[in-house]
mmCIF file of C-alpha atoms and ligand atoms in Angstrom:
data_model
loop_
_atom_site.group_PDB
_atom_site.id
_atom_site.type_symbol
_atom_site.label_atom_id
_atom_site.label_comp_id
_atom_site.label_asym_id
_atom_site.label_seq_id
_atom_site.Cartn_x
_atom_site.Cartn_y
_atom_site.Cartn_z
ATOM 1 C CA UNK A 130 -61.706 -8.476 -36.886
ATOM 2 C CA UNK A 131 -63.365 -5.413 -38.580
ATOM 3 C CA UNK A 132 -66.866 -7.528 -38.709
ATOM 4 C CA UNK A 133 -66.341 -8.561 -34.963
ATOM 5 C CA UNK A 134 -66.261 -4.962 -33.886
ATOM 6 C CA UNK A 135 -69.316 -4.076 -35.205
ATOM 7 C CA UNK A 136 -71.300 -6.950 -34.051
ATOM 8 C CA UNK A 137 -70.072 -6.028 -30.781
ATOM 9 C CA UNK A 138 -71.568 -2.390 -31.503
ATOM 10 C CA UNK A 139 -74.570 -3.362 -32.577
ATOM 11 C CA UNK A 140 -74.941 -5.839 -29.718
ATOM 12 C CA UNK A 141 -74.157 -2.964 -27.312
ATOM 13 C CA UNK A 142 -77.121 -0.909 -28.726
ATOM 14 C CA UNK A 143 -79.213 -3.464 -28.393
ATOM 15 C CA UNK A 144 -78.440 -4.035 -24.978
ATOM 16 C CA UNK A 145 -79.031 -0.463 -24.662
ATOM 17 C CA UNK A 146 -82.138 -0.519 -25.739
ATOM 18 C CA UNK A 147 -83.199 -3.224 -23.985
ATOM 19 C CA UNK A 148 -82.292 -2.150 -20.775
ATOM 20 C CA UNK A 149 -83.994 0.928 -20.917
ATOM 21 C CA UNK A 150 -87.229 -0.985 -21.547
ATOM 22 C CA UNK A 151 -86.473 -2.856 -18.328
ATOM 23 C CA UNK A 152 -86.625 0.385 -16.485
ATOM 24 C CA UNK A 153 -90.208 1.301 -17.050
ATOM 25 C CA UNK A 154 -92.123 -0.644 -14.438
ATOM 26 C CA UNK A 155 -96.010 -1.422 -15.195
ATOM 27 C CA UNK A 156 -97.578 -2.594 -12.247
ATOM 28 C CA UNK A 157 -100.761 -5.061 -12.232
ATOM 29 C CA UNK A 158 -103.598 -3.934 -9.767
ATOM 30 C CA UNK A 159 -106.772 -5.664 -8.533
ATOM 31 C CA UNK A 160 -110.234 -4.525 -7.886
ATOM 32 C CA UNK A 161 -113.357 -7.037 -6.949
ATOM 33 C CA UNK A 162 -115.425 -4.170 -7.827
ATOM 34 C CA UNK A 163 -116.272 -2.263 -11.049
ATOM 35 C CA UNK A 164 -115.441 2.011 -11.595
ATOM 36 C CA UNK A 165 -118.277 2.854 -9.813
ATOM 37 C CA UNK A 166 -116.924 1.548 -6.007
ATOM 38 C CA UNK A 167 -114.945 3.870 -3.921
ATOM 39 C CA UNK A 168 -111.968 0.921 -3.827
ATOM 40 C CA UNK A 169 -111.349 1.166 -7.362
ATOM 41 C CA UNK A 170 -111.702 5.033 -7.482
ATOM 42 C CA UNK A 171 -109.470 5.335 -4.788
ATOM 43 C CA UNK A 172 -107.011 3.004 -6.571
ATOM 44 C CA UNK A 173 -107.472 4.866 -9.641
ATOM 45 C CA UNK A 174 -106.713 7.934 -7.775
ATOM 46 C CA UNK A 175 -103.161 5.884 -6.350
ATOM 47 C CA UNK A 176 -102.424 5.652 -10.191
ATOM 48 C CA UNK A 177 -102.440 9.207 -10.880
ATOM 49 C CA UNK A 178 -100.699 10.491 -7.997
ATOM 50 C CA UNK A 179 -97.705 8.020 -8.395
ATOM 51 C CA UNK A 180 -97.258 9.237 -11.845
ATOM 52 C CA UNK A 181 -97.467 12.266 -10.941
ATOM 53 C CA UNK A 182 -94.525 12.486 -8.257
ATOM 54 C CA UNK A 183 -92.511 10.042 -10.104
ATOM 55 C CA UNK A 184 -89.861 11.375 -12.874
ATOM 56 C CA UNK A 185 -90.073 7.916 -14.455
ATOM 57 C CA UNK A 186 -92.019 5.927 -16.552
ATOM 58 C CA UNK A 187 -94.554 3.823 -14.940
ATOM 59 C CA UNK A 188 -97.859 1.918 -16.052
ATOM 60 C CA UNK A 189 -100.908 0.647 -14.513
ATOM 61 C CA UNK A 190 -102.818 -2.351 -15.621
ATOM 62 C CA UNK A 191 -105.697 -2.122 -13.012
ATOM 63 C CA UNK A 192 -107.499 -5.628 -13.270
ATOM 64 C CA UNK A 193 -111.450 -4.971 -12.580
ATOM 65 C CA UNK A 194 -114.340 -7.127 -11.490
ATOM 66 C CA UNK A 195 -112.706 -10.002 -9.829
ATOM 67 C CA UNK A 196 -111.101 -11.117 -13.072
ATOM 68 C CA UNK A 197 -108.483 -11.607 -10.252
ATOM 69 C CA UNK A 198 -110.344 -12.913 -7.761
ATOM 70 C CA UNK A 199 -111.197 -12.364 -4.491
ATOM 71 C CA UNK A 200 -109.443 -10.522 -1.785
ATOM 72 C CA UNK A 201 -108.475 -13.954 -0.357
ATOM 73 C CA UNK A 202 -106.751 -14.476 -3.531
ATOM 74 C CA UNK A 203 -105.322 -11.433 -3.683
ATOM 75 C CA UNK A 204 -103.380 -11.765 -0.288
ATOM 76 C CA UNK A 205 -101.549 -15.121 -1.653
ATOM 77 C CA UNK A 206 -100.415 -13.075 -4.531
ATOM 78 C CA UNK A 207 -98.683 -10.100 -3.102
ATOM 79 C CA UNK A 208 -97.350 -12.732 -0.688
ATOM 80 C CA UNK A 209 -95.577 -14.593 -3.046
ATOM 81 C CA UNK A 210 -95.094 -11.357 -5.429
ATOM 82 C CA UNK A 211 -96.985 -12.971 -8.547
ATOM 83 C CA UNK A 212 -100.514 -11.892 -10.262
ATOM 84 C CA UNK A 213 -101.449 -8.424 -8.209
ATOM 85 C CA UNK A 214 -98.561 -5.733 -7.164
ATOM 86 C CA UNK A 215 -101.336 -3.643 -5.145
ATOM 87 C CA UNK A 216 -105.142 -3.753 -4.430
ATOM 88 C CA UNK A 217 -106.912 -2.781 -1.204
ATOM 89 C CA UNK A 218 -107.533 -5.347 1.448
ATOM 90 C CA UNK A 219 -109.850 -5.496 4.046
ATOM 91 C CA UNK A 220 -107.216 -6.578 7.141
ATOM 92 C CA UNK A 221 -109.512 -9.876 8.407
ATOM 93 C CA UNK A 222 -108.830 -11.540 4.711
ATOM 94 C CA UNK A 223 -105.099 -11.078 5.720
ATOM 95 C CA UNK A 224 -105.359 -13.644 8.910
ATOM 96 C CA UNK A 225 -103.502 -16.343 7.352
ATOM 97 C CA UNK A 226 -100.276 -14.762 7.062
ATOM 98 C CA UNK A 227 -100.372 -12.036 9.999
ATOM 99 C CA UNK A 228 -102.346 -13.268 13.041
ATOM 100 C CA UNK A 229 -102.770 -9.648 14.458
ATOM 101 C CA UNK A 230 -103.453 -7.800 11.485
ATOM 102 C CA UNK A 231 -107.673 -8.246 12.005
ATOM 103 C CA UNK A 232 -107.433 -6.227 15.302
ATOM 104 C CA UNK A 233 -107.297 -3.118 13.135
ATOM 105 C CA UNK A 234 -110.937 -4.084 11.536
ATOM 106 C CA UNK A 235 -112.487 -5.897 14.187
ATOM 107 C CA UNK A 236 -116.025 -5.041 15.208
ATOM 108 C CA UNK A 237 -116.536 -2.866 17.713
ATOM 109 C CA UNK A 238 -113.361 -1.178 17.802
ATOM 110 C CA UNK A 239 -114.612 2.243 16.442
ATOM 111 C CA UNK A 240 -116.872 4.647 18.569
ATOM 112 C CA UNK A 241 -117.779 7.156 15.504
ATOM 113 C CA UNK A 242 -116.315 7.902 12.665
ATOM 114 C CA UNK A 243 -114.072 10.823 14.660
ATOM 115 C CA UNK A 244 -112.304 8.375 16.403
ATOM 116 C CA UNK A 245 -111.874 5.838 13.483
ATOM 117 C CA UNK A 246 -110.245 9.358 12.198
ATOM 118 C CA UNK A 247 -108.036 10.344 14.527
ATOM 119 C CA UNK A 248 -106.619 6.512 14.938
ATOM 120 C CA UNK A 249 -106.561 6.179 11.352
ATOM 121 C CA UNK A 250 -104.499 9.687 11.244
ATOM 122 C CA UNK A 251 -101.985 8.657 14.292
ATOM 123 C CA UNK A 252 -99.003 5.498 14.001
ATOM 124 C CA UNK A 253 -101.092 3.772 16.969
ATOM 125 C CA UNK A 254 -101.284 0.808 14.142
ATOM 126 C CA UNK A 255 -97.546 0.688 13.149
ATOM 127 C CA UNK A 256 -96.361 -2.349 15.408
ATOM 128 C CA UNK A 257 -99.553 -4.650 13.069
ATOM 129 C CA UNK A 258 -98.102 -2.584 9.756
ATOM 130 C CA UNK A 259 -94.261 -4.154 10.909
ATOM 131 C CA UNK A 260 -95.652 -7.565 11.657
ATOM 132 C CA UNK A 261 -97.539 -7.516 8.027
ATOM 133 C CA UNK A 262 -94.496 -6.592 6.216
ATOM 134 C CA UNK A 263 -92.960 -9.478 8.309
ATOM 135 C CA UNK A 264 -94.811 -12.054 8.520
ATOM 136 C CA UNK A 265 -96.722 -11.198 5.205
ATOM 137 C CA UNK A 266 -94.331 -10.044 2.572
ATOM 138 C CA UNK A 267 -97.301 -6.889 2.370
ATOM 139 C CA UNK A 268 -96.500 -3.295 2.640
ATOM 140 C CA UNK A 269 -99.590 -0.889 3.740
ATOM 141 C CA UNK A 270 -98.585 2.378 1.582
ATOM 142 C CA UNK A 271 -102.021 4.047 3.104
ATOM 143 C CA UNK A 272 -105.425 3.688 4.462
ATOM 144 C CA UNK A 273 -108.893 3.599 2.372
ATOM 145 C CA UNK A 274 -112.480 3.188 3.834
ATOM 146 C CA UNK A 275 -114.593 4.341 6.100
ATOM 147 C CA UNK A 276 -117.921 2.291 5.187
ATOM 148 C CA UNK A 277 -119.996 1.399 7.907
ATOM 149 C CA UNK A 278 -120.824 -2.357 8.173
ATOM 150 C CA UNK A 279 -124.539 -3.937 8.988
ATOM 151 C CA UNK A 280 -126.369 -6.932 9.030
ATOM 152 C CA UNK A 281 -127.827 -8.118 5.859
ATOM 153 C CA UNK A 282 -129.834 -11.184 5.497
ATOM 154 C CA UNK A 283 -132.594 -12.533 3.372
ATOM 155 C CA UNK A 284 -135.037 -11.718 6.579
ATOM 156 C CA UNK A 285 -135.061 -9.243 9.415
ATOM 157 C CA UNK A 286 -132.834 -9.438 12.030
ATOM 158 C CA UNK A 287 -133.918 -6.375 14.416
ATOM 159 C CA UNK A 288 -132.804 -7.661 17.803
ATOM 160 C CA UNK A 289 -130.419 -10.190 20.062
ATOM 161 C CA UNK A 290 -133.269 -12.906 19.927
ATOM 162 C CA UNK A 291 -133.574 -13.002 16.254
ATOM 163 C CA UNK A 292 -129.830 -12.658 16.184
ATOM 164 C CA UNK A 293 -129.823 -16.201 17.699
ATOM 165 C CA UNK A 294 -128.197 -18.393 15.913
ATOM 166 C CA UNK A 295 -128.680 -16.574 12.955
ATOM 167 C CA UNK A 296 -126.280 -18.240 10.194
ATOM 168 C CA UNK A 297 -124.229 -15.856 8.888
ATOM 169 C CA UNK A 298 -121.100 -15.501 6.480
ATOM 170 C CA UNK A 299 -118.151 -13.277 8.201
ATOM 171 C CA UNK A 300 -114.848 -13.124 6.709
ATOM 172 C CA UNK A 301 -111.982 -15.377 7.144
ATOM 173 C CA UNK A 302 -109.668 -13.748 10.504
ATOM 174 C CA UNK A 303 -111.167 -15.928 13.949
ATOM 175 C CA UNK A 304 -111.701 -12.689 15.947
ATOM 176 C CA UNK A 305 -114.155 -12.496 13.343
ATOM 177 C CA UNK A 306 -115.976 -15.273 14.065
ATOM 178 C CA UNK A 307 -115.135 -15.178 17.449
ATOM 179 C CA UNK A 308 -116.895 -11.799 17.684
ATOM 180 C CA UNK A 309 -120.531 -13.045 15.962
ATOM 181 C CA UNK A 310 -120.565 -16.217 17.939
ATOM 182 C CA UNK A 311 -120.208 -13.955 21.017
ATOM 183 C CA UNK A 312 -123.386 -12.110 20.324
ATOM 184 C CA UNK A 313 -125.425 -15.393 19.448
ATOM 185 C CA UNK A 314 -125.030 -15.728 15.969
ATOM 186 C CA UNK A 315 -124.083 -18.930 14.331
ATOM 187 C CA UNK A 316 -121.321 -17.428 11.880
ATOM 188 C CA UNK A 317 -119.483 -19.313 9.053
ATOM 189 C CA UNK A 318 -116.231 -18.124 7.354
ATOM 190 C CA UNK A 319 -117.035 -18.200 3.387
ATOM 191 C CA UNK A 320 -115.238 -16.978 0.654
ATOM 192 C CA UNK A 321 -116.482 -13.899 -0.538
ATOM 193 C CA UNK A 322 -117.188 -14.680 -4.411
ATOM 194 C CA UNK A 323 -119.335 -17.659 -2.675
ATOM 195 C CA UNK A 324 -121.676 -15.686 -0.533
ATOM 196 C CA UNK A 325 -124.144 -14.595 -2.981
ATOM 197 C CA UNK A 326 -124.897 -18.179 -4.034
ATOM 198 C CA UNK A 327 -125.044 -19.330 -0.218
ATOM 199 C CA UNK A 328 -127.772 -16.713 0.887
ATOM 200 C CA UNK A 329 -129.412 -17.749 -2.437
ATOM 201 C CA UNK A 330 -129.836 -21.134 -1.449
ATOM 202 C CA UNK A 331 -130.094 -21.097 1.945
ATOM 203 C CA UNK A 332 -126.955 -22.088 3.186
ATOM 204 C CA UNK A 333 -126.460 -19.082 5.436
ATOM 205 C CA UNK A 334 -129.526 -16.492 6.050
ATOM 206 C CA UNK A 335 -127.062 -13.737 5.542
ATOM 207 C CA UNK A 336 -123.786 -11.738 5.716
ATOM 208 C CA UNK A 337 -122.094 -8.402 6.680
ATOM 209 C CA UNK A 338 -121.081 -5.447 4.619
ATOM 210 C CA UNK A 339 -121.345 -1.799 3.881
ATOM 211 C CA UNK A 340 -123.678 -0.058 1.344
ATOM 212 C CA UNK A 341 -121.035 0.305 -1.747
ATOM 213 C CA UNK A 342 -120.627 -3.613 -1.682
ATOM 214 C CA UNK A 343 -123.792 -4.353 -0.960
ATOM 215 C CA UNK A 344 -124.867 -1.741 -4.039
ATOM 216 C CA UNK A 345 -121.746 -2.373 -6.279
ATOM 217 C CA UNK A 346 -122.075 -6.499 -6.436
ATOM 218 C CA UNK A 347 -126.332 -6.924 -5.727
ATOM 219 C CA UNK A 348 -126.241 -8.415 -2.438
ATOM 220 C CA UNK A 349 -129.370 -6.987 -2.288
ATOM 221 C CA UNK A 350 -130.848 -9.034 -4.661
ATOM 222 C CA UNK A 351 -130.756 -11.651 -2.428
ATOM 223 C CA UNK A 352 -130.067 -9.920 1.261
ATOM 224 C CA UNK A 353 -132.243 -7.356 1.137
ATOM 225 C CA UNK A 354 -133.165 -6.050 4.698
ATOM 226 C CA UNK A 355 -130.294 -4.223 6.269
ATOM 227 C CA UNK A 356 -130.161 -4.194 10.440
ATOM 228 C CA UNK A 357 -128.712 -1.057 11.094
ATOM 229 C CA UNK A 358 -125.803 -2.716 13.810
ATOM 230 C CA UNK A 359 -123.455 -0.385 12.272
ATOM 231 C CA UNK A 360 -120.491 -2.534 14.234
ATOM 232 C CA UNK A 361 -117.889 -2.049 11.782
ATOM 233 C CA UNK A 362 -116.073 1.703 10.591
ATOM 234 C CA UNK A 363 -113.748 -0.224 7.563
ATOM 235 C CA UNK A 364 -110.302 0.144 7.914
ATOM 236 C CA UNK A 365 -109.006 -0.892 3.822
ATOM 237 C CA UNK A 366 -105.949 -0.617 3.740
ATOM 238 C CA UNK A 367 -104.162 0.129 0.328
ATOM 239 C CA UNK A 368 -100.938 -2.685 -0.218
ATOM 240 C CA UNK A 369 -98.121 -3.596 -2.184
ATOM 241 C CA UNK A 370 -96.046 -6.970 -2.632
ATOM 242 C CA UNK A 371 -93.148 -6.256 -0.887
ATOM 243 C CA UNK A 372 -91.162 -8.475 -2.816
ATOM 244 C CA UNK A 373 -92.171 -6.639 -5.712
ATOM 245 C CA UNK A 374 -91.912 -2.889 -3.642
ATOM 246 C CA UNK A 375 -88.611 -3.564 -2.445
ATOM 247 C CA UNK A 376 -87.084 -3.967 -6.522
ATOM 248 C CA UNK A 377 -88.634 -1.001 -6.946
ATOM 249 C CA UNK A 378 -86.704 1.950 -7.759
ATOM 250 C CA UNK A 379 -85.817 4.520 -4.658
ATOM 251 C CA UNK A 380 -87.649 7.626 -6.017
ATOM 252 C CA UNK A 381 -90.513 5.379 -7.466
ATOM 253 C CA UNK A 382 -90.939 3.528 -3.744
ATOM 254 C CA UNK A 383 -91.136 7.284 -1.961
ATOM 255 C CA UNK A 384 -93.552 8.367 -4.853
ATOM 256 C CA UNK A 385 -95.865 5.485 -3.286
ATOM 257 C CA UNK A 386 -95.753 5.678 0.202
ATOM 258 C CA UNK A 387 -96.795 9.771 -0.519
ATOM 259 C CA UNK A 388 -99.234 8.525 -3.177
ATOM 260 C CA UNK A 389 -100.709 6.367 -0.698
ATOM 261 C CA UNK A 390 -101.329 7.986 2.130
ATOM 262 C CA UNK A 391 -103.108 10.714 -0.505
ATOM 263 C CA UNK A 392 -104.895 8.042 -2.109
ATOM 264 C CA UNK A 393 -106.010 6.857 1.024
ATOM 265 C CA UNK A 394 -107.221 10.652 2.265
ATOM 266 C CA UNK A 395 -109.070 10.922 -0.689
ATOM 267 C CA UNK A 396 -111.014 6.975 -0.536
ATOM 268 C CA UNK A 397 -111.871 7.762 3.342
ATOM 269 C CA UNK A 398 -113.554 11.337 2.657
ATOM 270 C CA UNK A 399 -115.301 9.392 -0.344
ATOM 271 C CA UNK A 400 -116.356 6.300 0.861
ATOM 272 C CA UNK A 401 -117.290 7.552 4.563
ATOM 273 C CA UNK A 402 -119.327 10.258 2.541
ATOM 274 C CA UNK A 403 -120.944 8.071 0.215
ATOM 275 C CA UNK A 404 -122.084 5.700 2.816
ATOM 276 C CA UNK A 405 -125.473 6.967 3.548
ATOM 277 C CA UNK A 406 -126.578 8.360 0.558
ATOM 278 C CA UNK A 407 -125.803 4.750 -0.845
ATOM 279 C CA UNK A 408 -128.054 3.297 1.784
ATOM 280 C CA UNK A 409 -130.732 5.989 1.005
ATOM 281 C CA UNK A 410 -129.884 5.097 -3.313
ATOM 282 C CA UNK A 411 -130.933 1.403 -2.495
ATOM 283 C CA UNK A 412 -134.307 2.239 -0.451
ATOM 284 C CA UNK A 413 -135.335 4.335 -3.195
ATOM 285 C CA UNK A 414 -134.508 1.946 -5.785
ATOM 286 C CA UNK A 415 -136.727 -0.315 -3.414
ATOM 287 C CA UNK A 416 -133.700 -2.505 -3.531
ATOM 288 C CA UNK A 417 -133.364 -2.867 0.498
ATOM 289 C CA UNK A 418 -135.806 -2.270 3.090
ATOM 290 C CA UNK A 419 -133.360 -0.911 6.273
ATOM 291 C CA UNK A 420 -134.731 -1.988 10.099
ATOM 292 C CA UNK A 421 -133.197 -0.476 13.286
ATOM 293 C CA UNK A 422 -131.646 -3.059 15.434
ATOM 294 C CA UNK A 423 -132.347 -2.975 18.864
ATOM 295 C CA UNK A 424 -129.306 -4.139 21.313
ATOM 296 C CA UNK A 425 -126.362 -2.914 20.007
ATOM 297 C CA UNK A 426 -125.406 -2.068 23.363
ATOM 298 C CA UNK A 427 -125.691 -5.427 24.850
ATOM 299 C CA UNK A 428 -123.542 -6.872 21.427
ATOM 300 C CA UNK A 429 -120.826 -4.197 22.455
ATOM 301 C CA UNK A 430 -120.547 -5.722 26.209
ATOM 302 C CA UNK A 431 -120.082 -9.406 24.517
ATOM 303 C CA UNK A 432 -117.820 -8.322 22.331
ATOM 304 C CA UNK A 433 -115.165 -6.531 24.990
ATOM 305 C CA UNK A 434 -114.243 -9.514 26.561
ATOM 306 C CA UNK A 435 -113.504 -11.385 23.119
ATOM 307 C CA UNK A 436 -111.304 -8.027 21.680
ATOM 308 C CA UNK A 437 -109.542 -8.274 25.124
ATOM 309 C CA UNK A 438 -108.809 -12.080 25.404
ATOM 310 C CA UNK A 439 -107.560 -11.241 21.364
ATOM 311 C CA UNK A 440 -105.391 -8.505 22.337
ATOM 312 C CA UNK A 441 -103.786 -10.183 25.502
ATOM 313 C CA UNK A 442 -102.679 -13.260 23.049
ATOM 314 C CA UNK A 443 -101.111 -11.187 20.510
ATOM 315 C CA UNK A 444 -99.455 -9.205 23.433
ATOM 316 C CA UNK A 445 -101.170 -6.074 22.107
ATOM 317 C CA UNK A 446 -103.115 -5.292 24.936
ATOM 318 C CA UNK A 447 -101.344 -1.625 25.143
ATOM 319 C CA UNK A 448 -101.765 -1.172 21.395
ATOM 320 C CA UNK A 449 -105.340 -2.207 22.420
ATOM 321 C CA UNK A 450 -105.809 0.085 25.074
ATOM 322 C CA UNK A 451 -104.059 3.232 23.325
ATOM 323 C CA UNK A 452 -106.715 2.740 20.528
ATOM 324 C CA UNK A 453 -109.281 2.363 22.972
ATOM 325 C CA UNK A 454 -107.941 5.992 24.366
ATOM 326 C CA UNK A 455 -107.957 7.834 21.489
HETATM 327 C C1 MAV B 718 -116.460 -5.610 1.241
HETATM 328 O O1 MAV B 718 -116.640 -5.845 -0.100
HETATM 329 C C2 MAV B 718 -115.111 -4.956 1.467
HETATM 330 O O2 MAV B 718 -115.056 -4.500 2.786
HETATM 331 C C3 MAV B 718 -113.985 -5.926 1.222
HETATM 332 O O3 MAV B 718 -112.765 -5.351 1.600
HETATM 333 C C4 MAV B 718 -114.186 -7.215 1.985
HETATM 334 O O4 MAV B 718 -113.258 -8.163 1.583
HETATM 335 C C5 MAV B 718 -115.563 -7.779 1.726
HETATM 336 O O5 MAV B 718 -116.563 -6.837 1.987
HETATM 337 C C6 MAV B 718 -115.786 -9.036 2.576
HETATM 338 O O6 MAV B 718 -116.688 -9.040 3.397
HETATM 339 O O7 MAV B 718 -115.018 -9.990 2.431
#
């Protein structure tokens, strides 16, 4: 009976202990990038800020250089809460799980970088946030970006007749698409950790992307002119599974939605900042030779019809418009 009694003691100790350990929470984050980009700063500076507006104990294991993958990858995880707790996404590799999520990175939607601001800094986006969480099992705890997106291709493309047919790489949402084929181009959806290899060898003549990705993973190497469309202000915004969010303690899930939207301050200024001097970096380095494109204007008048015939199917022609009107 006596020896009993203390088993039981030491068993409850144990216990104890062991369900203390349970209580620290380490979450696993993904980056395509390496220290240098303004994603993995900006998720760097998400790690600091939770820890330091949470009373508890929690750890970071921020997974770096694709080790993880590619965004594409990344969205199946926090979907089915396995392999990456939080990264930052760019909304058009989300498509498969939240058909209206891309309208919030589609081309053409910004004016300047004012307006991608003031929308980024009003809840005119909630109603694709609610659908996400929905239909995606993905929380949006704040907003990074704020690169501006060009042409880049292994030759010049510095008008709409050159921009004919031109086979090019977008990413995997169908208003993507949609929008390049609209303008002339012959576009193809590719993963993003195949690009590289498919400009290389001639599969596509090129892609689109802003100057830290272009910099960060060589794209120049093989893309080197840039055709200064500028038809894309990034919207990146930073996520968490919300199966794994929603186990989360109380205080530790309000120390994340404050993190993020600080995190997210901080990555805009940063990355919208950064964006021309890393242009500049790269025509120094001789790295990219940068061309004016000629017809922007005419692209935007294709594109309208395509963002409206989008909007009208989602039912988010309002939502549409009240971006429009900001
Ligand atoms: C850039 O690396 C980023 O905007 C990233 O969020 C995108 O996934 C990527 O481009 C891409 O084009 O897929």
């Amino acid at each position: 009976f006596n020896f009993s009694l203390k088993t039981l003691a030491v068993t409850a100790v144990l216990l104890g202990g062991v369900s203390t350990a349970q209580a620290d929470v380490t979450l696993r984050g993904a980056s395509m990038f390496d220290e240098e980009h303004a994603f993995t700063k900006t998720l760097r500076e998400f790690e600091r800020l939770v820890a330091e507006k949470y009373d508890g104990e929690v750890e970071f294991d921020l997974r770096l250089n694709g080790e993880l993958g590619v965004e594409s990858d990344y969205v199946t995880y926090l979907n089915q809460g396995v392999a990456v707790d939080y990264t930052i996404l760019a909304p058009s590799n989300m498509a498969v799980f939240s058909e209206s999520i891309p309208l919030m990175d589609m081309p053409f939607l910004f004016r300047d970088l004012e307006h991608w601001d003031a929308v980024l800094s009003s809840d005119a986006l909630k109603p694709l946030e609610d659908d996400l969480r929905e239909a995606a099992g993905i929380v949006i705890v704040g907003y990074h970006g704020g690169g501006v997106r060009n042409l880049a291709s292994a030759e010049p493309i510095t008008n709409m007749d050159e921009l004919a047919g031109h086979r090019m790489r977008v990413m995997g949402a169908p208003i993507q698409a949609q929008t390049f084929s609209a303008v002339g181009a012959a576009p193809s959806a590719i993963a993003y950790n195949e690009v590289y290899n498919a400009i290389q060898t001639g599969v596509i003549a090129g892609f689109e992307n802003e100057a830290a990705s272009i910099q960060n993973l060589k794209f120049y190497e093989v893309a080197p002119h840039v055709s200064l469309t500028q038809h894309t202000i990034t919207v990146r915004p930073i996520v968490m599974s919300a199966k794994i969010f929603d186990e989360l303690p109380a205080e530790l899930q309000a120390a994340i939605m404050d993190a993020g939207a600080e995190a997210g301050a901080f990555g805009r200024a940063l990355e919208s900042g950064q964006d021309g001097e890393k242009l500049q970096a790269m025509i120094d380095a001789g790295q990219i030779e940068v061309h004016e494109f000629e017809g922007r204007e005419k692209m935007l008048e294709l594109v309208q019809p395509v963002q409206d015939a989008y909007a009208e199917e989602l039912g988010a022609t309002e939502l549409l418009n009240n971006v429009r009107g900001m």
